[in-house]
Coordinates of C-alpha atoms and ligand atoms in Angstrom, one line a residue:
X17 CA -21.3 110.0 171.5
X18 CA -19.9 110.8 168.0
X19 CA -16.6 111.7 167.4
X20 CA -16.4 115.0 165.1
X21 CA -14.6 112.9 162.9
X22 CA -17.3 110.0 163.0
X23 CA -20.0 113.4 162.7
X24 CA -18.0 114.6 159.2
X25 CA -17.4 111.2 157.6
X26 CA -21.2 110.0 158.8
X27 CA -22.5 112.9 157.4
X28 CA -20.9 113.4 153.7
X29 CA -21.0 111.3 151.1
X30 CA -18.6 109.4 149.5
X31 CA -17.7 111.5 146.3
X32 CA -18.5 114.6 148.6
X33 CA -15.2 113.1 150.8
X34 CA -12.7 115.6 151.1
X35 CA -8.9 114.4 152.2
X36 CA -8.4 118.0 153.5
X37 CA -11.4 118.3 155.4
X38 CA -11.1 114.7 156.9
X39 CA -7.6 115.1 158.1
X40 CA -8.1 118.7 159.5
X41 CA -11.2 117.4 161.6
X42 CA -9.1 114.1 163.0
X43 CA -5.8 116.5 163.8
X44 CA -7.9 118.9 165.2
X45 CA -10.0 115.7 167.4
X46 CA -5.9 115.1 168.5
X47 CA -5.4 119.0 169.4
X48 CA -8.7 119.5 171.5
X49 CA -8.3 116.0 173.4
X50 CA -5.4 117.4 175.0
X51 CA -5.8 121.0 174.6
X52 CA -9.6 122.5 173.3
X53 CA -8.7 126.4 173.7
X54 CA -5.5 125.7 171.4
X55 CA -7.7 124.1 168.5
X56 CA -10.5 126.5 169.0
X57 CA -8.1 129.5 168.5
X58 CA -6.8 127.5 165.1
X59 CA -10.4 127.1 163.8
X60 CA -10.7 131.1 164.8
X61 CA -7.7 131.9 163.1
X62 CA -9.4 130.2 159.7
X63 CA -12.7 132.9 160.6
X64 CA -10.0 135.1 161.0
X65 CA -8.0 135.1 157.8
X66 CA -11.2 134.3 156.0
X67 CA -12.8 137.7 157.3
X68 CA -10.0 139.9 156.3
X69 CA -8.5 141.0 153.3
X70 CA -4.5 140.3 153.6
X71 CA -2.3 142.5 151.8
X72 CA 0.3 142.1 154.2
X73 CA 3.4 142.4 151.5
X74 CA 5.5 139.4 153.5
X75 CA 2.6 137.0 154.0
X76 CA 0.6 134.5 152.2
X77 CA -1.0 131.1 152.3
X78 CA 0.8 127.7 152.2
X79 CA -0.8 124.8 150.3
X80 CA -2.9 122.5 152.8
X81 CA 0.0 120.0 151.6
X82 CA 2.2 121.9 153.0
X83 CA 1.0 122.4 156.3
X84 CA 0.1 118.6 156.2
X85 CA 3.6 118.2 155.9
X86 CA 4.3 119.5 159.3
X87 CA 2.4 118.2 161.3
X88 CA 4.4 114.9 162.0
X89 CA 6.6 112.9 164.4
X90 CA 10.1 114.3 162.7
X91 CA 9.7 116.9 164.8
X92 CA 10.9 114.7 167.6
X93 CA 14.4 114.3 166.2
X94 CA 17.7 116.2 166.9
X95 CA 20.0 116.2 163.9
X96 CA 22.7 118.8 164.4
X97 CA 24.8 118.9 161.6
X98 CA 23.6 118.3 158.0
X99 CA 22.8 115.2 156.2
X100 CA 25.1 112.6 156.6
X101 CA 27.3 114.8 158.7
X102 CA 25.3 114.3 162.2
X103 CA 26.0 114.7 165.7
X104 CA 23.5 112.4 166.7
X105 CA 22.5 109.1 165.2
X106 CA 19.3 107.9 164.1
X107 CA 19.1 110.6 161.5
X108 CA 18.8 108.9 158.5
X109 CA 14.9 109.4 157.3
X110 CA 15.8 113.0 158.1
X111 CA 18.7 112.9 156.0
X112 CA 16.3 111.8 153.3
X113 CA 14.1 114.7 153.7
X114 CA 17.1 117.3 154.3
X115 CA 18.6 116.1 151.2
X116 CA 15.5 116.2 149.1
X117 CA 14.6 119.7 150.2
X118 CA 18.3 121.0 149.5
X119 CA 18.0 119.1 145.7
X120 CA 14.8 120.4 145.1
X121 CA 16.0 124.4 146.1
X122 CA 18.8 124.1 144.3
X123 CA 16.6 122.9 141.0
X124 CA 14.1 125.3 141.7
X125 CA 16.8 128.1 142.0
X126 CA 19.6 126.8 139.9
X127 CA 21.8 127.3 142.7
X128 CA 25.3 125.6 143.3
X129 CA 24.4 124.9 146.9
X130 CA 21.3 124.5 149.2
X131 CA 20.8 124.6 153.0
X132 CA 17.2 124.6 154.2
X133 CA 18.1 125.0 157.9
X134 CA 17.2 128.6 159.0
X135 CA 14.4 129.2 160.8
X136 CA 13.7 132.6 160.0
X137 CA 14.9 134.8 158.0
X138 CA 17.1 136.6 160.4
X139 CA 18.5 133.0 161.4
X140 CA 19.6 132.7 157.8
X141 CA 21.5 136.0 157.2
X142 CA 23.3 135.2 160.9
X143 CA 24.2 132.2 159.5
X144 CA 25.1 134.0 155.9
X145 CA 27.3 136.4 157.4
X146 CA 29.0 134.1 159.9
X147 CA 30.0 131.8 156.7
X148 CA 31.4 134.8 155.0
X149 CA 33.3 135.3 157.6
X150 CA 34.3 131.7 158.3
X151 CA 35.6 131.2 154.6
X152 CA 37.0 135.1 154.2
X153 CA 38.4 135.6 157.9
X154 CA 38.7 132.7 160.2
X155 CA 40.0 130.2 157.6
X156 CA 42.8 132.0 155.9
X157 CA 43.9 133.2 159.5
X158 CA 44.0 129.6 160.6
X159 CA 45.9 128.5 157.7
X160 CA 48.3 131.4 158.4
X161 CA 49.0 130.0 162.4
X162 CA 49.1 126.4 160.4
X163 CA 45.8 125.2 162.6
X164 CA 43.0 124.0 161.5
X165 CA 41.7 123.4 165.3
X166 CA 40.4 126.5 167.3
X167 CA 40.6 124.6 170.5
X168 CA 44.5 124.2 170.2
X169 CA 44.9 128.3 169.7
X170 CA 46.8 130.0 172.1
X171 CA 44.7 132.1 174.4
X172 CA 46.4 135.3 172.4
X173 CA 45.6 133.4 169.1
X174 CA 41.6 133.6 169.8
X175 CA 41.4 137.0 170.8
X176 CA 43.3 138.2 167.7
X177 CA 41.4 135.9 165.6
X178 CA 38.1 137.3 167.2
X179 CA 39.0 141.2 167.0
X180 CA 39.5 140.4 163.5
X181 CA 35.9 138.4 163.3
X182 CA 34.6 142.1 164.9
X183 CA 36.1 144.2 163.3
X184 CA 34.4 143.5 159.6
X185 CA 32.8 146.0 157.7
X186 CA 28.9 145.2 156.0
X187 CA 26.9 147.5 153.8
X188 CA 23.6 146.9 153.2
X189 CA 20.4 149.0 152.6
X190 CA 19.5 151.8 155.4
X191 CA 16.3 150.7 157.1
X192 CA 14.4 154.0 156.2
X193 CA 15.3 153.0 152.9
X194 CA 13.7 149.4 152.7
X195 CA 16.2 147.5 153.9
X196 CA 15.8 145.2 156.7
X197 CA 16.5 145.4 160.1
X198 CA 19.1 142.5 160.1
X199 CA 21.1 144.5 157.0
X200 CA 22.9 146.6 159.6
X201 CA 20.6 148.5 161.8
X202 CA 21.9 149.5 165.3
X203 CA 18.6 148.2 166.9
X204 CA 20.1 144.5 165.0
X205 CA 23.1 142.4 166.1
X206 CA 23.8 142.5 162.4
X207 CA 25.3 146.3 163.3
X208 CA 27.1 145.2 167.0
X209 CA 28.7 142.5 165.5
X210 CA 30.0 144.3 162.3
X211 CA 31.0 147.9 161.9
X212 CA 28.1 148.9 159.6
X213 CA 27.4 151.3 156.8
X214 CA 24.0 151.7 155.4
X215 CA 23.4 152.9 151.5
X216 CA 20.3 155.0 150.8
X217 CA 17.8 155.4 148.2
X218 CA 18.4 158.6 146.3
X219 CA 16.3 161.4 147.5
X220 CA 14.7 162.7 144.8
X221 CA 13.8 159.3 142.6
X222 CA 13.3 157.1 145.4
X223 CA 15.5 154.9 143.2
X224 CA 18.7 152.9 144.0
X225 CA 21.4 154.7 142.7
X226 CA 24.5 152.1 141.5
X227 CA 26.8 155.0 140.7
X228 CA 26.4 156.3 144.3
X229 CA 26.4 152.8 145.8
X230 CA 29.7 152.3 144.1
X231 CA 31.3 155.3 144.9
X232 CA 30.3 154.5 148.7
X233 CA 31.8 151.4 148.2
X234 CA 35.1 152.4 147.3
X235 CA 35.2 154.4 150.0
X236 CA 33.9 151.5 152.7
X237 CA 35.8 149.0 151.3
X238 CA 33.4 146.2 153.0
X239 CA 33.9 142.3 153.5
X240 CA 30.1 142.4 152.4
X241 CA 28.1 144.3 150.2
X242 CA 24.5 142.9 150.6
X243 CA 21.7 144.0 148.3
X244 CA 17.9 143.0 148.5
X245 CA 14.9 144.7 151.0
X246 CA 11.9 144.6 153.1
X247 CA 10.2 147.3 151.0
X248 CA 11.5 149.1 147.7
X249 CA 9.0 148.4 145.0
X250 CA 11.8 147.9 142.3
X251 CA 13.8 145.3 140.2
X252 CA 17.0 145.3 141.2
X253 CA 20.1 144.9 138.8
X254 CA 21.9 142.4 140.4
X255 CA 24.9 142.6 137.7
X256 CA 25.2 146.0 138.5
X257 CA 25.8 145.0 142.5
X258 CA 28.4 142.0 140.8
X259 CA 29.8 144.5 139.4
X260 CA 30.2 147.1 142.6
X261 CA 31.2 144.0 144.7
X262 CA 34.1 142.6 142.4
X263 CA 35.2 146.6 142.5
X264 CA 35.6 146.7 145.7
X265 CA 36.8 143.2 146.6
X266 CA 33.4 142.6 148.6
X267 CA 31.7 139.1 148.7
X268 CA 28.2 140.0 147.3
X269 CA 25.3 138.6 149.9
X270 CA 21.7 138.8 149.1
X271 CA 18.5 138.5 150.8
X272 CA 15.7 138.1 148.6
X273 CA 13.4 137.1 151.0
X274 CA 10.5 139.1 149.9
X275 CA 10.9 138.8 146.2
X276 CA 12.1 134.8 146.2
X277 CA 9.0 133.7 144.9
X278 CA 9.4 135.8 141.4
X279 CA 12.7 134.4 141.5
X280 CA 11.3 131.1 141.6
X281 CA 8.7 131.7 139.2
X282 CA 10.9 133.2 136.5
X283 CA 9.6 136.3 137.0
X284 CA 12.9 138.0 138.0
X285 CA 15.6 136.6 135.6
X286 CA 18.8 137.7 133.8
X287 CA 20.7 140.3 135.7
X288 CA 17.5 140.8 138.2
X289 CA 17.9 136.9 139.2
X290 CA 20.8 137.0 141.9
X291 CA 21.2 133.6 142.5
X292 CA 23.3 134.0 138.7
X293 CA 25.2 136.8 140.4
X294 CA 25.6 136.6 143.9
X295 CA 27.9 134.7 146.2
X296 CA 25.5 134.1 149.3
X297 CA 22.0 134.5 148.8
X298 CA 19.2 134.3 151.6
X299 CA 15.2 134.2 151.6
X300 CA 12.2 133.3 154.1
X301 CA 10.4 130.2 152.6
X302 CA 6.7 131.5 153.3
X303 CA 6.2 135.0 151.7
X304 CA 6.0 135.1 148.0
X305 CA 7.4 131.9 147.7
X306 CA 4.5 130.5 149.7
X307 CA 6.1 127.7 151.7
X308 CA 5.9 127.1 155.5
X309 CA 7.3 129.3 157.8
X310 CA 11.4 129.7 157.5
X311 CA 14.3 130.4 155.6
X312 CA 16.8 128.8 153.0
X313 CA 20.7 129.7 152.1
X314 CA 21.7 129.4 148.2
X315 CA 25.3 129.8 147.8
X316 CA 28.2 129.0 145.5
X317 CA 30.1 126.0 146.1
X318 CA 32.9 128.0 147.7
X319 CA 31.1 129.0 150.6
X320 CA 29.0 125.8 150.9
X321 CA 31.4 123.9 153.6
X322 CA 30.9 127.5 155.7
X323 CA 27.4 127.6 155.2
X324 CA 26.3 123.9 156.3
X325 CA 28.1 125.2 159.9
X326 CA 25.1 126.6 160.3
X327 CA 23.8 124.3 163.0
X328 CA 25.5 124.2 165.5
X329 CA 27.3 127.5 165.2
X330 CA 24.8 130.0 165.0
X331 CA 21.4 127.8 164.8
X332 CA 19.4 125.5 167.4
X333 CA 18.6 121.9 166.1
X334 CA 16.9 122.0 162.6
X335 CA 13.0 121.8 162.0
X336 CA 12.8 118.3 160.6
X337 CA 8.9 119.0 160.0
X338 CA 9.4 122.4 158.2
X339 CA 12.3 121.0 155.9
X340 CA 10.0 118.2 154.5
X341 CA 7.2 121.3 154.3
X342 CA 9.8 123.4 152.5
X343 CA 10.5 120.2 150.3
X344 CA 6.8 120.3 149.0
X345 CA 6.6 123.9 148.7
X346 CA 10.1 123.4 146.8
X347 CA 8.5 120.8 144.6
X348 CA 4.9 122.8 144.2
X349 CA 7.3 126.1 143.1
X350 CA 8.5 124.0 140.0
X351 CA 5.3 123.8 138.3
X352 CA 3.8 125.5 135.5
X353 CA 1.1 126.5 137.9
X354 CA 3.4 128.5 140.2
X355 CA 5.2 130.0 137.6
X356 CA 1.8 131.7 136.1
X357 CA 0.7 132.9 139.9
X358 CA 4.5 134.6 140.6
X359 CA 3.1 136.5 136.9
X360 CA 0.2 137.3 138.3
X361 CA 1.3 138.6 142.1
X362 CA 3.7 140.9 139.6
X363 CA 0.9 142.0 137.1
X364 CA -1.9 142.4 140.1
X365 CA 0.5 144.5 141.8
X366 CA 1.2 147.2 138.6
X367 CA -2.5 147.1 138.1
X368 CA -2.9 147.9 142.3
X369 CA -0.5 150.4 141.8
X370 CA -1.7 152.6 138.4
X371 CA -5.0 152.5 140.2
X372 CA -3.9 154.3 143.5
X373 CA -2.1 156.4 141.4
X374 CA -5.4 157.3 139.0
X375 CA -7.4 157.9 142.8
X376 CA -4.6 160.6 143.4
X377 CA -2.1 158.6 145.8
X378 CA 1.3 159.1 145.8
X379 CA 3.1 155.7 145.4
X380 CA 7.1 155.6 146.3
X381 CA 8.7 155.4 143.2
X382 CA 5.6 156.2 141.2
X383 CA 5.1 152.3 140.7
X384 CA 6.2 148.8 141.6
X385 CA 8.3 146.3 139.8
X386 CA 7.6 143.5 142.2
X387 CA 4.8 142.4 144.3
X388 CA 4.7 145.6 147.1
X389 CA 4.0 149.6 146.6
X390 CA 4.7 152.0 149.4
X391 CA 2.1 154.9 149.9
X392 CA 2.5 157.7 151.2
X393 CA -0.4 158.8 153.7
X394 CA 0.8 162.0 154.9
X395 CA -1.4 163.2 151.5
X396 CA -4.7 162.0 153.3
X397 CA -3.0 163.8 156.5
X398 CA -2.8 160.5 159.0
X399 CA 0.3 158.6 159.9
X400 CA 1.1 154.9 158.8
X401 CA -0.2 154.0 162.0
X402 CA -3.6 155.7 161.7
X403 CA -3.8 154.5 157.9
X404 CA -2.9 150.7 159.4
X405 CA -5.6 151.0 162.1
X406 CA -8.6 152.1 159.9
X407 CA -7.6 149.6 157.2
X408 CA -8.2 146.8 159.9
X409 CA -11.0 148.2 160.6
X410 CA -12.6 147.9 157.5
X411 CA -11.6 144.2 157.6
X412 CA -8.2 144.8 155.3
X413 CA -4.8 143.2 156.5
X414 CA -1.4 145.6 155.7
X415 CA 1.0 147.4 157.9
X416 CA 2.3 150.8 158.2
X417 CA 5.8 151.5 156.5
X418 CA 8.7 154.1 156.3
X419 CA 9.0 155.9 153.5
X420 CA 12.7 156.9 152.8
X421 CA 14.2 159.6 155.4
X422 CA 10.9 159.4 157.1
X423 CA 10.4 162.0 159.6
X424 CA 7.5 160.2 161.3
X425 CA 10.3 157.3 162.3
X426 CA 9.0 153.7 162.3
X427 CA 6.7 153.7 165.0
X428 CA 4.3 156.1 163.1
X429 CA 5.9 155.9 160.0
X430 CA 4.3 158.1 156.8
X431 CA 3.6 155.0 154.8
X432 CA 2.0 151.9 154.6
X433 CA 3.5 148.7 152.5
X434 CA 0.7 146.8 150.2
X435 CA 1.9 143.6 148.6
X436 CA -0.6 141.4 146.3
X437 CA 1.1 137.9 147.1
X438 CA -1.8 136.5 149.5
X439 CA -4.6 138.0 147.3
X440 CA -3.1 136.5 144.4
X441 CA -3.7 132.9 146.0
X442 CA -6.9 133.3 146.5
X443 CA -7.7 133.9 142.9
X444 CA -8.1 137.4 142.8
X445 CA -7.2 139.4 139.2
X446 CA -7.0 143.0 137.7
X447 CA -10.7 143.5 138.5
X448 CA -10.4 143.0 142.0
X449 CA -7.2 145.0 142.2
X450 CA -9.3 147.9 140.8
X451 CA -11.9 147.0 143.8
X452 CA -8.4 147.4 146.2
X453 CA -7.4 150.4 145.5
X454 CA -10.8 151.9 145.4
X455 CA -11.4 150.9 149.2
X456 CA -8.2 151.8 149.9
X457 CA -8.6 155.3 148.8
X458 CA -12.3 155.5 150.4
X459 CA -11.1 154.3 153.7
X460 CA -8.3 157.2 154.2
X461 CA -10.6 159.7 152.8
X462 CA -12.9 158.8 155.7
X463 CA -10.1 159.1 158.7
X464 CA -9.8 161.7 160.3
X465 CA -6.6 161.7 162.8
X466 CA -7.7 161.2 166.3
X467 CA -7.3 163.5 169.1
X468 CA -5.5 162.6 172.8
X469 CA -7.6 163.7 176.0
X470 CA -5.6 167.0 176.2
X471 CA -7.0 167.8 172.9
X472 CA -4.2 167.3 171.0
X473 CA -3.1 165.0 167.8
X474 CA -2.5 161.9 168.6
X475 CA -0.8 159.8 166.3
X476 CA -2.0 156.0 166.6
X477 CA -5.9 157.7 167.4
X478 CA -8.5 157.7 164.6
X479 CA -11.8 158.7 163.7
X480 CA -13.5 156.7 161.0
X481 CA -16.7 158.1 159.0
X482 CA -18.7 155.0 160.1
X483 CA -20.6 155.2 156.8
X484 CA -17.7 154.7 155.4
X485 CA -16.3 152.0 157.5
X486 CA -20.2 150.4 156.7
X487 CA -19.3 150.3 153.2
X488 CA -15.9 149.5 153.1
X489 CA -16.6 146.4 155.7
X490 CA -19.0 145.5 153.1
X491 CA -17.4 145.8 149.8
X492 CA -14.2 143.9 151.3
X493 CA -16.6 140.9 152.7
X494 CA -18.2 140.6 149.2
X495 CA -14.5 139.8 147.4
X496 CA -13.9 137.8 149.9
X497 CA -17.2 136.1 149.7
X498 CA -15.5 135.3 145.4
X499 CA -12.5 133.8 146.9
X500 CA -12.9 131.6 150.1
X501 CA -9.7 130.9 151.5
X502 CA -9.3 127.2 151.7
X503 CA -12.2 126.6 150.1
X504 CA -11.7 122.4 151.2
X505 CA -12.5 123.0 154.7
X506 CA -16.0 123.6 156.0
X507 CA -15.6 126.1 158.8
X508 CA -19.3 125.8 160.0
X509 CA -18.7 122.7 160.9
X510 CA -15.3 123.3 162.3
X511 CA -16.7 125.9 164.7
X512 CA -19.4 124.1 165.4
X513 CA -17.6 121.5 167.0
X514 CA -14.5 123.2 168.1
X515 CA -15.3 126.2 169.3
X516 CA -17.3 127.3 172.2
Ligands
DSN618 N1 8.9 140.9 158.8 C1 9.2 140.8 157.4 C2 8.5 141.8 156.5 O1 7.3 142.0 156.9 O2 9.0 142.3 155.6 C3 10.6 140.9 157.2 O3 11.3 140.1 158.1

């Protein structure tokens, strides 16, 4: 009997060959040999992302060279420390690929200093904030005692040095207000292990306000003021924050995870680039900048010997794999080609954006500078959490949101977050944006909230016009039909000979 790889290569032809195809079949031949249900559910997962229409503002799609990348035998190797600073030996290929991955980020970003260590994105501002307080606190109190080794503190000398490691102050964006759970919310260890203070969105624009962000501040007096969200739809004027942060004697942190990828593309420069401005700056590698799964630390030179503690002070062993994946997507973001798709995710998302506004919908901030939009749903009358569950099913990908001082909280939430990164990789332009926000508005104009069995309203429960859900379903399968994801890989034949 056949192998499926023997099946794909007997049955194409030569110029019909397709490297992608070919080495997807023989690593999924490897997977099902051992384990058939694990490389079924990755060949349903392909149906899966193929069928829906992701506008998921966090999430995109990696080049099939970057997932190639992974999918190798460096994930076998420890390598605590960093390149050529290891605490185990044998570590010199990884070294290689550490080091190319750090040169390539700091090209791509014009950064001082790289470290493509972090895991996640939460991993990278633990480490961020912990290097902060390495070079601000636990250094210059060592140098005061005239010891540089913690072991030889006395047993007095560690507990004062660690209330002062506690007792820092961070302010960062409230959650309600787009920031992210790891910039200081009491749910986070980000606001147990620092004594937190949250900045808001003004009320009435929706907008950042500097002045007030100043003038709290002044008041707060933090070790770090960190700027940068999980949803605001704006630019933001990172000169302005320099600004605020040399005021108040703060070390100025950023975490541009979602909008890295228009930083990379030269989308976001001058005084809205903050790798010019800021002294610690932090991002996820796979949302707009549209590399594998994990996170990256720029930082000025000051802070670099702090930083590259990382592992083993706050991080497990690296990701050898993902840091020669984030080297190719490092190397795939310096190209001409990425720069003009970082445009488009920006321009697709204003054209998203003035079309749900011309369909009636009130958009936070009446707009978007970036590649997300928060609407508000409460004007259709359902929660986030109703909007989110008839979206999916209508076959559309996004997730429910706060909106600023939401009443709904973030369970329900009053919003959902719509981000134009994923749709933009598959090819999709301003027509198709207009198509968006014309299902969009179709879909919550056929949901009704649900009712619970006592009759009331329940929250989460919907009730979908199914002539509506009919043509919805439809109209989101035929721009998907335009714009295959992966177009290299031939999923009949994947399912036919990986799945049941
Ligand atoms: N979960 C990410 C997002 O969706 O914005 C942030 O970590």
């Amino acid at each position: 009997m056949s192998t499926p790889l023997q099946e794909y290569l007997e049955q194409t032809s030569p110029e019909k060959l397709n490297p992608a195809m070919t080495a997807y079949v023989a690593n999924l031949q490897q997977t099902a040999a051992v384990a058939p249900d694990v490389a079924e559910a990755i060949v349903r997962e392909l149906g899966t992302q193929r069928a829906h229409l992701k506008l998921v503002a966090s999430e995109n799609y990696c080049s099939l060279n970057v997932q190639s990348a992974m999918g190798n035998l460096l994930t076998d190797k420890y390598a605590e420390g960093y390149p050529e600073h290891r605490y185990y030996g044998g570590c010199e290929n990884v070294d290689t690929v550490e080091t190319i991955a750090c040169e390539e980020a700091k090209a791509l970003f014009g950064a001082e200093h790289a470290y493509v260590q972090p895991h996640s994105g939460a991993d990278a501002n633990l480490v961020a904030y912990w290097a902060i307080l390495n070079n601000k606190i636990e250094i210059p109190e060592c140098e005061k005692l005239g010891e540089t080794n913690l072991s030889h503190l006395t047993d007095q000398q560690w507990a004062d040095l660690r209330q002062k490691l506690g007792n820092q102050k961070l302010m960062g964006l409230d959650y309600y207000s787009g920031g992210h759970l790891t910039h200081g919310y009491r749910q986070n260890l980000s606001a147990r292990m620092f004594d937190s203070y949250s900045y808001t969105v003004d009320k009435e624009t929706g907008l950042l306000d500097y002045d007030a962000i100043e003038k709290q501040a002044m008041e707060v007096k933090p070790l770090i003021l960190l700027a940068g969200y999980s949803a605001y739809p704006r630019a933001i004027n990172f000169k302005r924050f320099r600004e605020i942060a040399d005021k108040c004697g703060a070390v100025l942190m950023v975490d541009m995870a979602h909008f890295a990828g228009l930083v990379a593309g030269k989308v976001f420069t001058g005084e809205y680039n903050p790798v010019e401005y800021a002294d610690v700056v932090t991002t996820t590698t796979h949302k707009t900048l549209r590399g594998p799964r994990g996170a990256l630390i720029l930082c000025k030179k000051e802070f670099a010997d702090s930083v590259n503690k990382g592992c083993p002070l706050a991080l497990g062993g690296p990701l050898p794999h993902v840091m020669a994946a984030k080297a190719v997507a490092f190397k795939e973001a310096r190209t001409q080609a990425y720069r003009d798709y970082a445009k488009r995710v920006q321009e697709n998302a204003k054209v998203l954006a003035e079309e749900c506004i011309k369909l009636g919908m009130k958009l936070q901030t009446k707009g978007t500078d970036n590649h997300l939009m928060l609407i508000d749903v409460t004007t259709y009358g359902l929660t986030g959490r109703q909007a989110e569950n008839a979206m999916f099913e209508c076959g559309v990908t996004l997730n429910r949101n706060t909106l600023p001082f939401d009443p709904q909280g973030p369970w329900w939430t009053s919003g959902i977050r719509v981000g134009t990164p994923a749709v933009t990789t598959l090819g999709m332009g301003k027509e198709e944006m207009k198509e968006i926000a014309l299902i969009i508005d179709m879909v919550l104009k056929g949901t009704k909230p649900g009712v619970a069995k006592d009759g009331k309203p329940a929250k989460g429960k919907i009730v979908l016009d199914p002539e509506v859900k009919k043509n919805a379903t439809e109209k989101v399968k035929n721009l998907l039909s335009k714009y295959v994801l992966y177009p290299e890989l031939d999923l009949d034949f994947l399912e036919k000979h990986f799945c049941k």
